[in-house]
Amino acid sequence: QKIEREQIYGGFDAIFVVDKSGSMSETDSKTGSPKWKEQQRFVFVFMDALYFAAQEFKRERIKLISGIDLRSGLVSFQGGSAAVELPLGSMWGPREQYQVWKALQKNVGGGTPDHLGLNSAQQVIETDIAQNPQEKKRLRLVIVGADGGSDNKAATMQAKEALKSIGVVVKAAGIGLSAREVESTYYPDGKNLESFEDLPDFAAEEVIAEAKKLYPKKVKR
């Protein structure tokens, strides 16, 4: 006999930390569109897909040993600051959709303080943990996208490790030649992509890799 201890998760959270630096106004190498516009489309569609998956989980609840709650959130960074554009939650109605769409097309400018974005994501997570102390452990994934190197590499590395220390999985994508440094800053959790066109596949792979932890022993055969 082989005895295994199963980890029961209360749900899955995905937080996107996105770049609104000045260089996001430049043209994406593959698509020919402004980078901010490509990012806007990606984030909106991906969050919409996560919400659709959450609804499917609810509809298929009868096949699950325990329910799975799927939530998403959005944080941005730019010019020496960071902002929570959409709080962590499972609501995705017209209000949330408009909020995300508008947030990703305004106030683009400044540098790349991704460490501040990571700090804000950590605050969101820690606040949620403090407000729900009785909840089961959740899978938590933070996905970072940037089209340039960090303004403060040391602070970014420290912020990434701080998130990992509380059980959060952090994955980062550096988009374009000017963002190759992202791969080393987030090592071994960073990857360089050629274009924003490649970002959906990257994010999907990371989300699915984490989500697999929810499935094997929760879904009845």
GROMACS .gro file of C-alpha atoms in nm:
model
  221
    1GLN     CA    1   0.000   0.000   0.000
    2LYS     CA    2   0.107   0.355  -0.073
    3ILE     CA    3  -0.025   0.628   0.153
    4GLU     CA    4  -0.053   0.979   0.008
    5ARG     CA    5  -0.175   1.299   0.167
    6GLU     CA    6  -0.402   1.491  -0.063
    7GLN     CA    7  -0.388   1.873  -0.055
    8ILE     CA    8  -0.741   2.009  -0.070
    9TYR     CA    9  -0.748   2.358  -0.221
   10GLY     CA   10  -1.028   2.604  -0.166
   11GLY     CA   11  -0.984   2.761  -0.508
   12PHE     CA   12  -0.751   2.918  -0.763
   13ASP     CA   13  -0.653   3.285  -0.794
   14ALA     CA   14  -0.479   3.439  -1.097
   15ILE     CA   15  -0.352   3.796  -1.068
   16PHE     CA   16  -0.214   3.976  -1.374
   17VAL     CA   17   0.056   4.239  -1.315
   18VAL     CA   18   0.084   4.447  -1.632
   19ASP     CA   19   0.313   4.712  -1.777
   20LYS     CA   20   0.187   5.066  -1.844
   21SER     CA   21   0.530   5.224  -1.896
   22GLY     CA   22   0.596   5.479  -2.170
   23SER     CA   23   0.739   5.221  -2.410
   24MET     CA   24   0.398   5.050  -2.423
   25SER     CA   25   0.299   5.321  -2.671
   26GLU     CA   26   0.549   5.177  -2.919
   27THR     CA   27   0.449   4.934  -3.196
   28ASP     CA   28   0.454   4.560  -3.137
   29SER     CA   29   0.703   4.387  -3.369
   30LYS     CA   30   0.461   4.123  -3.501
   31THR     CA   31   0.116   4.274  -3.495
   32GLY     CA   32   0.192   4.633  -3.593
   33SER     CA   33  -0.042   4.760  -3.320
   34PRO     CA   34   0.055   4.966  -3.014
   35LYS     CA   35   0.178   4.738  -2.736
   36TRP     CA   36  -0.077   4.871  -2.489
   37LYS     CA   37  -0.358   4.777  -2.726
   38GLU     CA   38  -0.228   4.421  -2.766
   39GLN     CA   39  -0.200   4.392  -2.388
   40GLN     CA   40  -0.549   4.534  -2.345
   41ARG     CA   41  -0.698   4.271  -2.576
   42PHE     CA   42  -0.503   3.988  -2.416
   43VAL     CA   43  -0.593   4.073  -2.057
   44PHE     CA   44  -0.960   4.131  -2.135
   45VAL     CA   45  -1.003   3.807  -2.330
   46PHE     CA   46  -0.804   3.603  -2.081
   47MET     CA   47  -1.001   3.731  -1.781
   48ASP     CA   48  -1.320   3.660  -1.975
   49ALA     CA   49  -1.200   3.304  -2.034
   50LEU     CA   50  -1.122   3.258  -1.664
   51TYR     CA   51  -1.472   3.375  -1.575
   52PHE     CA   52  -1.619   3.130  -1.830
   53ALA     CA   53  -1.413   2.849  -1.670
   54ALA     CA   54  -1.542   2.950  -1.325
   55GLN     CA   55  -1.900   2.924  -1.452
   56GLU     CA   56  -1.826   2.581  -1.597
   57PHE     CA   57  -1.692   2.465  -1.261
   58LYS     CA   58  -2.020   2.571  -1.101
   59ARG     CA   59  -2.226   2.390  -1.363
   60GLU     CA   60  -2.018   2.073  -1.321
   61ARG     CA   61  -2.024   2.087  -0.941
   62ILE     CA   62  -2.204   1.755  -0.925
   63LYS     CA   63  -1.890   1.580  -1.054
   64LEU     CA   64  -1.660   1.739  -0.798
   65ILE     CA   65  -1.582   1.608  -0.452
   66SER     CA   66  -1.547   1.969  -0.336
   67GLY     CA   67  -1.621   2.297  -0.507
   68ILE     CA   68  -1.357   2.499  -0.692
   69ASP     CA   69  -1.367   2.877  -0.673
   70LEU     CA   70  -1.181   3.061  -0.950
   71ARG     CA   71  -1.097   3.432  -0.913
   72SER     CA   72  -0.885   3.687  -1.099
   73GLY     CA   73  -0.743   4.032  -1.036
   74LEU     CA   74  -0.546   4.301  -1.217
   75VAL     CA   75  -0.254   4.520  -1.104
   76SER     CA   76  -0.062   4.770  -1.319
   77PHE     CA   77   0.270   4.951  -1.277
   78GLN     CA   78   0.414   5.264  -1.437
   79GLY     CA   79   0.618   5.576  -1.364
   80GLY     CA   80   0.711   5.508  -1.000
   81SER     CA   81   0.371   5.375  -0.896
   82ALA     CA   82   0.138   5.076  -0.904
   83ALA     CA   83  -0.240   5.044  -0.892
   84VAL     CA   84  -0.495   4.772  -0.829
   85GLU     CA   85  -0.709   4.805  -1.142
   86LEU     CA   86  -0.947   4.522  -1.051
   87PRO     CA   87  -0.967   4.372  -0.701
   88LEU     CA   88  -0.944   3.997  -0.664
   89GLY     CA   89  -1.287   3.848  -0.725
   90SER     CA   90  -1.511   3.626  -0.936
   91MET     CA   91  -1.746   3.896  -1.068
   92TRP     CA   92  -1.716   3.975  -1.440
   93GLY     CA   93  -2.010   4.185  -1.541
   94PRO     CA   94  -2.029   4.503  -1.754
   95ARG     CA   95  -1.886   4.712  -1.469
   96GLU     CA   96  -1.574   4.496  -1.428
   97GLN     CA   97  -1.528   4.462  -1.803
   98TYR     CA   98  -1.544   4.838  -1.856
   99GLN     CA   99  -1.309   4.895  -1.562
  100VAL     CA  100  -1.042   4.662  -1.704
  101TRP     CA  101  -1.077   4.786  -2.064
  102LYS     CA  102  -1.044   5.154  -1.972
  103ALA     CA  103  -0.765   5.097  -1.719
  104LEU     CA  104  -0.542   4.941  -1.984
  105GLN     CA  105  -0.563   5.226  -2.234
  106LYS     CA  106  -0.507   5.532  -2.014
  107ASN     CA  107  -0.218   5.689  -1.823
  108VAL     CA  108   0.055   5.504  -2.013
  109GLY     CA  109   0.392   5.660  -1.932
  110GLY     CA  110   0.704   5.651  -1.717
  111GLY     CA  111   0.940   5.368  -1.629
  112THR     CA  112   0.909   5.000  -1.538
  113PRO     CA  113   0.871   4.964  -1.159
  114ASP     CA  114   0.751   4.605  -1.171
  115HIS     CA  115   0.864   4.558  -0.811
  116LEU     CA  116   0.584   4.795  -0.707
  117GLY     CA  117   0.337   4.587  -0.907
  118LEU     CA  118   0.452   4.273  -0.726
  119ASN     CA  119   0.427   4.451  -0.390
  120SER     CA  120   0.069   4.554  -0.469
  121ALA     CA  121  -0.020   4.198  -0.570
  122GLN     CA  122   0.120   4.074  -0.239
  123GLN     CA  123  -0.088   4.327  -0.048
  124VAL     CA  124  -0.401   4.209  -0.230
  125ILE     CA  125  -0.325   3.846  -0.141
  126GLU     CA  126  -0.231   3.912   0.221
  127THR     CA  127  -0.545   4.121   0.273
  128ASP     CA  128  -0.755   3.839   0.131
  129ILE     CA  129  -0.588   3.585   0.360
  130ALA     CA  130  -0.645   3.808   0.665
  131GLN     CA  131  -1.011   3.861   0.576
  132ASN     CA  132  -1.077   3.490   0.521
  133PRO     CA  133  -0.872   3.308   0.788
  134GLN     CA  134  -1.097   3.000   0.791
  135GLU     CA  135  -1.081   2.937   0.417
  136LYS     CA  136  -0.895   2.640   0.275
  137LYS     CA  137  -0.559   2.703   0.113
  138ARG     CA  138  -0.586   2.850  -0.237
  139LEU     CA  139  -0.363   2.807  -0.540
  140ARG     CA  140  -0.230   3.154  -0.621
  141LEU     CA  141  -0.060   3.252  -0.947
  142VAL     CA  142   0.084   3.594  -1.033
  143ILE     CA  143   0.165   3.652  -1.401
  144VAL     CA  144   0.384   3.953  -1.486
  145GLY     CA  145   0.427   4.105  -1.831
  146ALA     CA  146   0.679   4.377  -1.922
  147ASP     CA  147   0.834   4.512  -2.241
  148GLY     CA  148   1.153   4.629  -2.073
  149GLY     CA  149   1.394   4.564  -1.788
  150SER     CA  150   1.310   4.649  -1.427
  151ASP     CA  151   1.379   4.996  -1.293
  152ASN     CA  152   1.509   4.829  -0.978
  153LYS     CA  153   1.624   4.475  -1.048
  154ALA     CA  154   1.724   4.399  -0.687
  155ALA     CA  155   1.388   4.518  -0.552
  156THR     CA  156   1.204   4.313  -0.814
  157MET     CA  157   1.393   3.997  -0.722
  158GLN     CA  158   1.320   4.061  -0.356
  159ALA     CA  159   0.949   4.122  -0.423
  160LYS     CA  160   0.925   3.802  -0.627
  161GLU     CA  161   1.083   3.596  -0.348
  162ALA     CA  162   0.853   3.758  -0.091
  163LEU     CA  163   0.552   3.637  -0.289
  164LYS     CA  164   0.697   3.289  -0.324
  165SER     CA  165   0.759   3.277   0.052
  166ILE     CA  166   0.383   3.295   0.114
  167GLY     CA  167   0.312   3.018  -0.134
  168VAL     CA  168   0.245   3.222  -0.448
  169VAL     CA  169   0.368   3.100  -0.788
  170VAL     CA  170   0.521   3.389  -0.986
  171LYS     CA  171   0.577   3.374  -1.363
  172ALA     CA  172   0.705   3.660  -1.578
  173ALA     CA  173   0.717   3.728  -1.950
  174GLY     CA  174   0.953   3.980  -2.103
  175ILE     CA  175   0.812   4.084  -2.439
  176GLY     CA  176   1.053   4.186  -2.715
  177LEU     CA  177   1.430   4.232  -2.744
  178SER     CA  178   1.435   4.518  -2.494
  179ALA     CA  179   1.289   4.290  -2.227
  180ARG     CA  180   1.544   4.009  -2.234
  181GLU     CA  181   1.657   4.111  -1.886
  182VAL     CA  182   1.322   3.994  -1.747
  183GLU     CA  183   1.428   3.633  -1.797
  184SER     CA  184   1.733   3.672  -1.572
  185THR     CA  185   1.563   3.898  -1.317
  186TYR     CA  186   1.287   3.645  -1.256
  187TYR     CA  187   1.503   3.335  -1.303
  188PRO     CA  188   1.396   3.054  -1.306
  189ASP     CA  189   1.045   3.194  -1.336
  190GLY     CA  190   1.094   3.428  -1.634
  191LYS     CA  191   1.075   3.382  -2.009
  192ASN     CA  192   1.147   3.609  -2.306
  193LEU     CA  193   0.878   3.630  -2.576
  194GLU     CA  194   0.914   3.777  -2.922
  195SER     CA  195   0.583   3.963  -2.926
  196PHE     CA  196   0.264   4.030  -2.733
  197GLU     CA  197   0.110   3.788  -2.981
  198ASP     CA  198   0.292   3.511  -2.790
  199LEU     CA  199   0.161   3.618  -2.448
  200PRO     CA  200  -0.175   3.432  -2.454
  201ASP     CA  201  -0.005   3.095  -2.509
  202PHE     CA  202   0.247   3.167  -2.234
  203ALA     CA  203  -0.022   3.265  -1.984
  204ALA     CA  204  -0.246   2.972  -2.076
  205GLU     CA  205   0.037   2.724  -2.024
  206GLU     CA  206   0.114   2.866  -1.680
  207VAL     CA  207  -0.249   2.876  -1.569
  208ILE     CA  208  -0.311   2.520  -1.687
  209ALA     CA  209   0.008   2.394  -1.522
  210GLU     CA  210  -0.113   2.527  -1.188
  211ALA     CA  211  -0.478   2.431  -1.239
  212LYS     CA  212  -0.376   2.067  -1.287
  213LYS     CA  213  -0.311   2.056  -0.913
  214LEU     CA  214  -0.686   2.097  -0.863
  215TYR     CA  215  -0.794   1.806  -1.079
  216PRO     CA  216  -0.650   1.456  -1.028
  217LYS     CA  217  -0.821   1.358  -0.704
  218LYS     CA  218  -1.105   1.608  -0.704
  219VAL     CA  219  -1.279   1.490  -1.019
  220LYS     CA  220  -1.468   1.161  -0.986
  221ARG     CA  221  -1.395   0.906  -1.254
   0.00000   0.00000   0.00000
